[in-house]
Coordinates of C-alpha atoms and ligand atoms in Angstrom, one line a residue:
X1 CA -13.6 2.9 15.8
X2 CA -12.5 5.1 13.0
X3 CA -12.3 2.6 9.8
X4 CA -9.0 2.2 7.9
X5 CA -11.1 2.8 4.6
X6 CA -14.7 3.2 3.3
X7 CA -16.2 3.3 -0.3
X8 CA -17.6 6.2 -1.5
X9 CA -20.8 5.7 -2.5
X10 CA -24.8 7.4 -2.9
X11 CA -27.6 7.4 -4.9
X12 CA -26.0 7.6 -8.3
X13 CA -24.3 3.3 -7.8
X14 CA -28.0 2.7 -6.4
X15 CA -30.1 3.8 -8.6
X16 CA -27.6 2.6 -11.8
X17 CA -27.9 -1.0 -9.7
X18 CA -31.4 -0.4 -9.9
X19 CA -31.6 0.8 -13.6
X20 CA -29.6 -2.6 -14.7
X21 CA -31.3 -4.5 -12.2
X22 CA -34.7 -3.9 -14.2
X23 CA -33.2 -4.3 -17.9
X24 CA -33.1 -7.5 -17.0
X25 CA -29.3 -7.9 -18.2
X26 CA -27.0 -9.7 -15.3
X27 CA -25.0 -11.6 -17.3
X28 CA -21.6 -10.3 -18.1
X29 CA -20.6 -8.3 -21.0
X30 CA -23.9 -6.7 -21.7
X31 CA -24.5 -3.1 -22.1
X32 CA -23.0 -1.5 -18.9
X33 CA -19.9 -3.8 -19.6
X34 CA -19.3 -2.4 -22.7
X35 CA -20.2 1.0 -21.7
X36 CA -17.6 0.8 -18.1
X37 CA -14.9 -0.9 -20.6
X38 CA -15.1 1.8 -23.4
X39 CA -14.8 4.5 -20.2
X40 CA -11.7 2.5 -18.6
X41 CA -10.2 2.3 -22.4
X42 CA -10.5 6.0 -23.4
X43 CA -8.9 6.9 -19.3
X44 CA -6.3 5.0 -19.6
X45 CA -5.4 4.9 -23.2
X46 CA -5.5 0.9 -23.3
X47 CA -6.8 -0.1 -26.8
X48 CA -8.0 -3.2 -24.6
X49 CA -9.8 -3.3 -21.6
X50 CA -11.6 -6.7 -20.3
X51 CA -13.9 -6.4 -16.8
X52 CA -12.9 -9.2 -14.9
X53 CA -13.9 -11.0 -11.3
X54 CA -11.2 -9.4 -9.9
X55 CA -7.5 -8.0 -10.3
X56 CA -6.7 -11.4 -8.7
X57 CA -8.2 -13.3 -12.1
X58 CA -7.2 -10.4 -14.5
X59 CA -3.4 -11.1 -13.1
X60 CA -4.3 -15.4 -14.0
X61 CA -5.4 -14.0 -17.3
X62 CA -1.7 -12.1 -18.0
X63 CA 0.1 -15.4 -17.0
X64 CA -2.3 -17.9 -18.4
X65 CA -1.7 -15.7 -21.9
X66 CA 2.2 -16.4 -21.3
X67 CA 2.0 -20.4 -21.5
X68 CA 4.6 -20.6 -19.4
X69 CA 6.5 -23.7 -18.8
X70 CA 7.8 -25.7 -15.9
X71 CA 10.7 -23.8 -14.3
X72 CA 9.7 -20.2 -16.0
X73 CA 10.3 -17.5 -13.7
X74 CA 8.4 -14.0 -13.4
X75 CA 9.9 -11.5 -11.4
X76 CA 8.1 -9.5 -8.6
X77 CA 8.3 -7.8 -5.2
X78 CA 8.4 -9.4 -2.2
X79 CA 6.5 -6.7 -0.8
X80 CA 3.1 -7.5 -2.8
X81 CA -0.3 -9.1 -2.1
X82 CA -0.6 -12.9 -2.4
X83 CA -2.6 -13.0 -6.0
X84 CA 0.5 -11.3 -7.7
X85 CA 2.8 -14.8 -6.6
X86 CA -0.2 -17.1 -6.6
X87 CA -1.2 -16.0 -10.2
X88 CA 2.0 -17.1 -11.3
X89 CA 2.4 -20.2 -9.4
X90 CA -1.4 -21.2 -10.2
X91 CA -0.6 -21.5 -13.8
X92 CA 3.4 -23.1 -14.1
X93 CA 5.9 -20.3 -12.9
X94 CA 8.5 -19.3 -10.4
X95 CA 7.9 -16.3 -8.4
X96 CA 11.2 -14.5 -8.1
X97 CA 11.0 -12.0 -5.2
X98 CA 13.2 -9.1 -5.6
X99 CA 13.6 -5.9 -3.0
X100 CA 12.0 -2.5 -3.2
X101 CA 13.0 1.3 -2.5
X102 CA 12.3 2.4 1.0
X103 CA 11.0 5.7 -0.4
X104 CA 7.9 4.5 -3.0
X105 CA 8.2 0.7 -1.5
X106 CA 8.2 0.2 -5.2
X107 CA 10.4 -2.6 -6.8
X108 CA 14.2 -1.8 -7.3
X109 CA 15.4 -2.0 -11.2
X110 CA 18.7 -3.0 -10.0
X111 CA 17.6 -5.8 -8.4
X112 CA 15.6 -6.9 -11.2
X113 CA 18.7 -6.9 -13.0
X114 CA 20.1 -9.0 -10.5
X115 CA 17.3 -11.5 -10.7
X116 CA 17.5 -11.9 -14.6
X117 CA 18.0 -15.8 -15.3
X118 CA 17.8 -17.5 -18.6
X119 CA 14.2 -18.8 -17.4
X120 CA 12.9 -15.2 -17.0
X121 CA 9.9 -14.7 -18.7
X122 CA 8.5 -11.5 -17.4
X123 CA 8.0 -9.0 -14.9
X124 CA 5.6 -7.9 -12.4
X125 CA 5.9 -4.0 -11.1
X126 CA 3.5 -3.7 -8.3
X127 CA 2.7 0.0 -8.3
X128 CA 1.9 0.2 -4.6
X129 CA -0.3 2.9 -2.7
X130 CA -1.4 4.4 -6.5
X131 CA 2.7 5.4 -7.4
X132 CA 4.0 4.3 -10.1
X133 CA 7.2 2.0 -10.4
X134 CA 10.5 3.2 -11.8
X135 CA 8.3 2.3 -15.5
X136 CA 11.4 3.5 -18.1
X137 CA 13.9 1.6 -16.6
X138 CA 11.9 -1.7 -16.0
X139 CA 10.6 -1.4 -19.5
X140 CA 14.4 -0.6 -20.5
X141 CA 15.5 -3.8 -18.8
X142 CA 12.4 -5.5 -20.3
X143 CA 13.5 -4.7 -24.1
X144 CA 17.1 -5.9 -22.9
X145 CA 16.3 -9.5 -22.1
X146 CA 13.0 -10.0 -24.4
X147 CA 10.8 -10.1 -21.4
X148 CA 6.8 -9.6 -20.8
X149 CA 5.8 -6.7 -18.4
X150 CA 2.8 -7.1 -16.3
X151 CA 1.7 -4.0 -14.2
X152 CA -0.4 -5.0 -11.2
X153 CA -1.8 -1.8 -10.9
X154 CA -4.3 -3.1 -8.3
X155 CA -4.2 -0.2 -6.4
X156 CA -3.5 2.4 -9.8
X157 CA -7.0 3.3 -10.6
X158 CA -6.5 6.9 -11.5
X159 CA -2.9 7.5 -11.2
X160 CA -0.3 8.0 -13.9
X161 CA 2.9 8.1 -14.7
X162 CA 4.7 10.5 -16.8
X163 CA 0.9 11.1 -17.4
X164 CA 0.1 7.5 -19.1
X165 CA -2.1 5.8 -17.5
X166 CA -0.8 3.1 -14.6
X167 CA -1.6 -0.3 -16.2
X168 CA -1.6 0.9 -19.6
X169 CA 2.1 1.4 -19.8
X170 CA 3.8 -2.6 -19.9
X171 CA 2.8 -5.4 -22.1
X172 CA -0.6 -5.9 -20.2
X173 CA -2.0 -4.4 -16.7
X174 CA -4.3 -5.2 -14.1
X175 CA -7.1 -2.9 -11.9
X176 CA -8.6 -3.7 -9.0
X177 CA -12.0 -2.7 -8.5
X178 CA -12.2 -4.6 -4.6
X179 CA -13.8 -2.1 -1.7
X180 CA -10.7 -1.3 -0.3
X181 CA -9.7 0.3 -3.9
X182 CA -10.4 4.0 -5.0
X183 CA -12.7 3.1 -7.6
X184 CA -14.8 0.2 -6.3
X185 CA -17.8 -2.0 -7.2
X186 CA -17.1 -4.3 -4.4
X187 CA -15.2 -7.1 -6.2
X188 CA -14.0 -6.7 -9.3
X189 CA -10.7 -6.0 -11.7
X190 CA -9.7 -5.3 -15.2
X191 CA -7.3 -6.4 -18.0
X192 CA -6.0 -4.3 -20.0
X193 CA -3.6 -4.4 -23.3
X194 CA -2.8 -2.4 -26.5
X195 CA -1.8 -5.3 -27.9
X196 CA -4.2 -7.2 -30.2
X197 CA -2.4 -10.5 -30.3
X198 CA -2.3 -10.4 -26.4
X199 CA -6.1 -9.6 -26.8
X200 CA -7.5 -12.3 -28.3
X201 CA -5.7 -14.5 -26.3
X202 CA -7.0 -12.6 -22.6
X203 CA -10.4 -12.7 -24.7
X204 CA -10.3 -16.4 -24.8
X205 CA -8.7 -17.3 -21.5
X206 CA -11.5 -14.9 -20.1
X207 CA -14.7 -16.8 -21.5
X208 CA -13.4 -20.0 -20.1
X209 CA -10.8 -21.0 -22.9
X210 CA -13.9 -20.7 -25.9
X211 CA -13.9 -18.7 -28.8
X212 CA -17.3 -17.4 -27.6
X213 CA -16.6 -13.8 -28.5
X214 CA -15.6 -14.3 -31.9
X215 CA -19.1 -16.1 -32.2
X216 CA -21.1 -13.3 -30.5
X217 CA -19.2 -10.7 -32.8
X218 CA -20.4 -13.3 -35.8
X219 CA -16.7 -14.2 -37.0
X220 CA -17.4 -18.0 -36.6
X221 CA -20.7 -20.0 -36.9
X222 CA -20.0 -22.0 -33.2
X223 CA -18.3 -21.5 -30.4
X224 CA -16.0 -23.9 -28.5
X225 CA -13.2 -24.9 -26.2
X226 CA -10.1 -23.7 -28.0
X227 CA -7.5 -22.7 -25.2
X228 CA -7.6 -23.3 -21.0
X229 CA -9.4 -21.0 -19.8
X230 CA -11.4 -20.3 -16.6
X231 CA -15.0 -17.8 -16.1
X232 CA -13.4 -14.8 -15.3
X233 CA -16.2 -12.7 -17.0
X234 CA -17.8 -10.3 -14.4
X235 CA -21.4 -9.1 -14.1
X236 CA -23.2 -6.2 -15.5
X237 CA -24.8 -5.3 -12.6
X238 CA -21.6 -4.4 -11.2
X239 CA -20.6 -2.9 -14.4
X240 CA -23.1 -0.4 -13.6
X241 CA -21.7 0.6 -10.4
X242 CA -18.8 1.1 -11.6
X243 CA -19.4 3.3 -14.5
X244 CA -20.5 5.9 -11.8
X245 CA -17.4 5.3 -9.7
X246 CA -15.3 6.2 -12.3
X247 CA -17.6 8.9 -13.6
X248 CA -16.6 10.2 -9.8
X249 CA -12.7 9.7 -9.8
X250 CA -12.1 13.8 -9.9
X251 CA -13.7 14.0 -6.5
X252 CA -12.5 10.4 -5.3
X253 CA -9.3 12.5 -6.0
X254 CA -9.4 15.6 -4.6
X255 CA -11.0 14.2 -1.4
X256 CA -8.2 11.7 -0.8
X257 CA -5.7 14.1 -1.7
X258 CA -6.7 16.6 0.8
X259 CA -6.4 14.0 3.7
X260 CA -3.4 12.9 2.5
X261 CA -1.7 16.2 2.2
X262 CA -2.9 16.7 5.8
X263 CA -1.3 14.3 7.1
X264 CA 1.9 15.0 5.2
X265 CA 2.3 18.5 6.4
X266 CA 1.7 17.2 10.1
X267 CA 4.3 14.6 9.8
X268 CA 7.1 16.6 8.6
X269 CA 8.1 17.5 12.2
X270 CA 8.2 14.2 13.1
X271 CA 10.5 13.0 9.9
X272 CA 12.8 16.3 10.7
X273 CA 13.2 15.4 14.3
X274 CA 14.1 11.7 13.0
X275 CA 11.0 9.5 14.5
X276 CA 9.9 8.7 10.6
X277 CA 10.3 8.9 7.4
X278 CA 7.2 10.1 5.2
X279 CA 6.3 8.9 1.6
X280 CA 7.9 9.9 -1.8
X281 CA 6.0 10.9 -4.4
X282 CA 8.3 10.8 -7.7
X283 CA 8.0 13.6 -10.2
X284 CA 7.2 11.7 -12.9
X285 CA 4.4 9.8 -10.8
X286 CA 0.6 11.7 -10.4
X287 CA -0.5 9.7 -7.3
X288 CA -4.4 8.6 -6.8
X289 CA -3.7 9.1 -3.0
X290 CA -4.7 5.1 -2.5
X291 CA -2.6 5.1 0.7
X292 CA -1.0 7.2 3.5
X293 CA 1.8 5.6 5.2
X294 CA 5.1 6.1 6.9
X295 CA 8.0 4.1 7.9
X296 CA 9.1 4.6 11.9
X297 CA 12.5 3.5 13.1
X298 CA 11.8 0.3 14.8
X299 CA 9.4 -2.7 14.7
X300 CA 9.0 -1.8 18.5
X301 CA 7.8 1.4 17.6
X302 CA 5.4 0.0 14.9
X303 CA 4.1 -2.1 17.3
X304 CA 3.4 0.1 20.1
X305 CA 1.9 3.0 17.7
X306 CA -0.4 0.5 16.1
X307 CA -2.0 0.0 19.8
X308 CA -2.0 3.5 20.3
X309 CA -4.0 4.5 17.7
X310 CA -6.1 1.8 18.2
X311 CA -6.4 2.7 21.5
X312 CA -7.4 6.2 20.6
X313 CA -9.8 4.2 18.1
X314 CA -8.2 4.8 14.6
X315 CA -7.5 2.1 12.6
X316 CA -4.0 2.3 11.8
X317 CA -2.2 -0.9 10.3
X318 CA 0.5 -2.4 9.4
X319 CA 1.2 -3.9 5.5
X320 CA 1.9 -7.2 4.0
X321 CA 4.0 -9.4 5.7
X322 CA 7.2 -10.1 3.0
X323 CA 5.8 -13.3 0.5
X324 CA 9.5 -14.5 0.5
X325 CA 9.4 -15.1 4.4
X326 CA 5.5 -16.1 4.6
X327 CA 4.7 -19.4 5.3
X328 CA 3.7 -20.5 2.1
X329 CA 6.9 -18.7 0.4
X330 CA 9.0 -20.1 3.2
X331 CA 7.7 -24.1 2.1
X332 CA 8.3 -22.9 -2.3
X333 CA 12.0 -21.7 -1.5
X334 CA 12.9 -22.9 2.2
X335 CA 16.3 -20.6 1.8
X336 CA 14.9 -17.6 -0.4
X337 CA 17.7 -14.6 -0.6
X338 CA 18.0 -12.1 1.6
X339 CA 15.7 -8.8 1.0
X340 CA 17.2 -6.3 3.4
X341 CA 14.6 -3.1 2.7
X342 CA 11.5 -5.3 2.2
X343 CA 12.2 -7.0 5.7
X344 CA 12.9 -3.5 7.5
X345 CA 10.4 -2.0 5.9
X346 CA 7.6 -5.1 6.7
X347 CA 8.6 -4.4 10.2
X348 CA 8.6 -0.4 10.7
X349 CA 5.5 0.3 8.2
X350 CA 2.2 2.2 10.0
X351 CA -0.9 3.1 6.8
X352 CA -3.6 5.4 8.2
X353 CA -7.2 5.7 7.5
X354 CA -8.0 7.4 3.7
X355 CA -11.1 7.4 2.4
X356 CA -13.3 10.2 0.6
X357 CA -15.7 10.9 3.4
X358 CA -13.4 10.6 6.4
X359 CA -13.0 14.5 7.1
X360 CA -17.1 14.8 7.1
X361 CA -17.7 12.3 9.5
X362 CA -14.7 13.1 11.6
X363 CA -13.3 16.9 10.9
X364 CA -10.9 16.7 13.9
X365 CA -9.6 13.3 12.9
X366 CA -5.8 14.3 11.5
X367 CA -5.4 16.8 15.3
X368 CA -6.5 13.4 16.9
X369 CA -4.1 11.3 14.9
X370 CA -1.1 14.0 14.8
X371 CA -2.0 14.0 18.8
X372 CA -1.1 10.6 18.9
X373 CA 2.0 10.7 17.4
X374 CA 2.8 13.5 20.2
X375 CA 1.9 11.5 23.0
X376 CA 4.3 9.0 21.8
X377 CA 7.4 10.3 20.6
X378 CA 6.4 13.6 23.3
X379 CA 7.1 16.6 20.6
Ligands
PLP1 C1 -0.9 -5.3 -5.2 C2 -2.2 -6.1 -5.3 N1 -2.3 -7.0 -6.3 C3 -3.5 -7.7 -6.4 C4 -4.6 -7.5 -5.6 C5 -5.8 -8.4 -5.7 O1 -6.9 -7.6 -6.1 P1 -8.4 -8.3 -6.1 O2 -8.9 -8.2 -4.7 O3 -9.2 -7.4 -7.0 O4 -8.3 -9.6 -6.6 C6 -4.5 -6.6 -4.5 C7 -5.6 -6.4 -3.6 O5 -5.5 -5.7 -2.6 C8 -3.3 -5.8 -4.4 O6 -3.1 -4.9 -3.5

């Protein structure tokens, strides 16, 4: 079976493993954690960046920094992984899920707009498959009504957008360093802010609601519990890694690129004989290529292409299934509006494998895929 996606990594994350490994530093924020964060900080342009556990905990940092109180709500997509709702739910808020554009699948300003209550608190753009949300106008409607924005740029490592930096653009953002991600150390995330207020509070919240890194920096004689707060500090050995990965990102890059245009140029029969649509990338957005995917014109036809190419052993899948009409978001909000393009879209949406070595270890794997695609809609 062809996997959906790989990491893309060699020697150089072994031996800096290795290197750390033997300093005897494991802990987090030693040396390679300062080192990965001043890297992340001067690609991005964030004044702040903290290496969390995960984009999942940097998210629970964003919200936890909010204080929010019962009945607050944060607006998001209903087209998102779980840990953009559950961060919000975890710590007090309402998840608002609002629909997307069938061209990016990225949130819809004028829904936000919609959305807007008197509880509103902030909002969470979910810049999916490395393209950047409509960023002016949400930040536009974000001045408007005095709201937070939160980028989960989980899947933004190395994609900008009217060339700042996904993540680095709203109020606060959030990487994902997971092993599905371009940039990877296996698990892993960042916070990140160019605000100093916000960070000293993520600072906090981060080393388990203590002042602990005022005392290490030598501002106050002891440290203790000043704020909630959980361990969302991450280790150095894994800093290490993913200094090299992001040392890498040029070729990460260019490699995922390459597939990607490949399959676009093969699809565009398909879309101009009307059996799919392909993906958008906006002008203002410079994609990291996280994802391939296409929308086809009926769940029937999702499911049956997802066998074939299973079939022809390609992992090809589908994406998430809508939050608002999961199980869980079905028992928070048992009549939850209706989200016409996030529903479709749920049902009609086919990803295909993209990862760095892909080509190397299969170099006929786009003819087999495009072949596929032939067999079934017989062009
Ligand atoms: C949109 C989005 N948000 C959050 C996450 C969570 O990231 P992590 O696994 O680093 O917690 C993911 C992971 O796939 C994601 O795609």
């Amino acid at each position: 079976m062809i996997p959906f996606h790989k990491p893309y990594t060699d020697e150089r994350e072994a031996n800096a493993l290795y290197d750390t490994l033997k300093s005897g530093v494991l802990r987090g924020d030693g040396p390679a954690s300062k080192s990965v964060q001043k890297l992340i900080s001067d690609i991005t342009g964030a004044k702040y960046v903290y290496f969390t556990t995960s984009c999942t905990h940097a998210l629970e940092i964003a919200i936890l920094s909010l204080n929010l109180k019962p009945g607050d709500e944060v607006i998001m997509p209903s087209f998102t992984f779980v840990s953009t709702a559950n961060a919000v739910l975890l710590h007090g808020g309402k998840p608002v899920f609002c629909d997307i554009h069938p061209d990016t699948l990225n949130i819809a300003p004028d829904d936000i707009r919609s959305k807007i209550s008197s509880r509103t608190r902030a909002i969470i753009p979910v810049h999916y498959a490395g393209v950047s949300a409509e960023m002016d106008a949400i930040c536009a409607l974000a001045n408007e009504y005095n709201l937070q924005v939160i980028e989960d740029a989980a899947q933004g490592a190395d994609a900008y957008y009217n060339n700042r930096h996904l993540g680095s653009i709203g109020d606060m953002g959030c990487l994902s360093f997971h092993d599905t991600k371009n940039i990877t150390c296996g698990e892993g995330g960042a916070f990140l802010t160019n605000s100093e207020e916000i960070a000293r509070k993520a600072e906090v919240i981060r080393e388990k609601g203590t002042n602990r890194s005022a005392f290490l920096r030598g501002e106050v004689d002891k440290y203790t519990w000043i704020e909630r707060g959980s361990s969302f500090i991450q280790s150095d050995l894994l800093a290490a890694m993913l200094n090299i990965q992001w040392q890498k990102k040029d070729e990460i890059r260019r490699l995922r690129k390459n597939i990607w245009e490949t399959y676009h140029a093969a699809l565009e029969a398909f879309e101009l004989a009307g059996y799919l649509q392909r993906p958008v990338i906006p002008k203002q957005c410079t994609s990291n290529y996280h994802t391939y995917f296409f929308t086809v014109n009926s769940p029937a036809d999702q499911d049956n292409l997802l066998q074939l190419f299973r079939s022809h052993g390609i992992s090809a899948s589908f994406h998430y299934i809508p939050l608002h009409t999961s199980p869980f978001g079905l028992q928070i909000n048992p009549t939850p509006p209706s989200l016409p393009v996030t529903e479709k879209i749920s049902n009609c949406l086919i990803r295909l494998p993209i990862y760095p070595g892909l080509l190397d270890e299969h170099p006929d794997f786009c003819t087999l895929a495009l072949h596929v695609l032939s067999e079934y809609y017989s062009i």
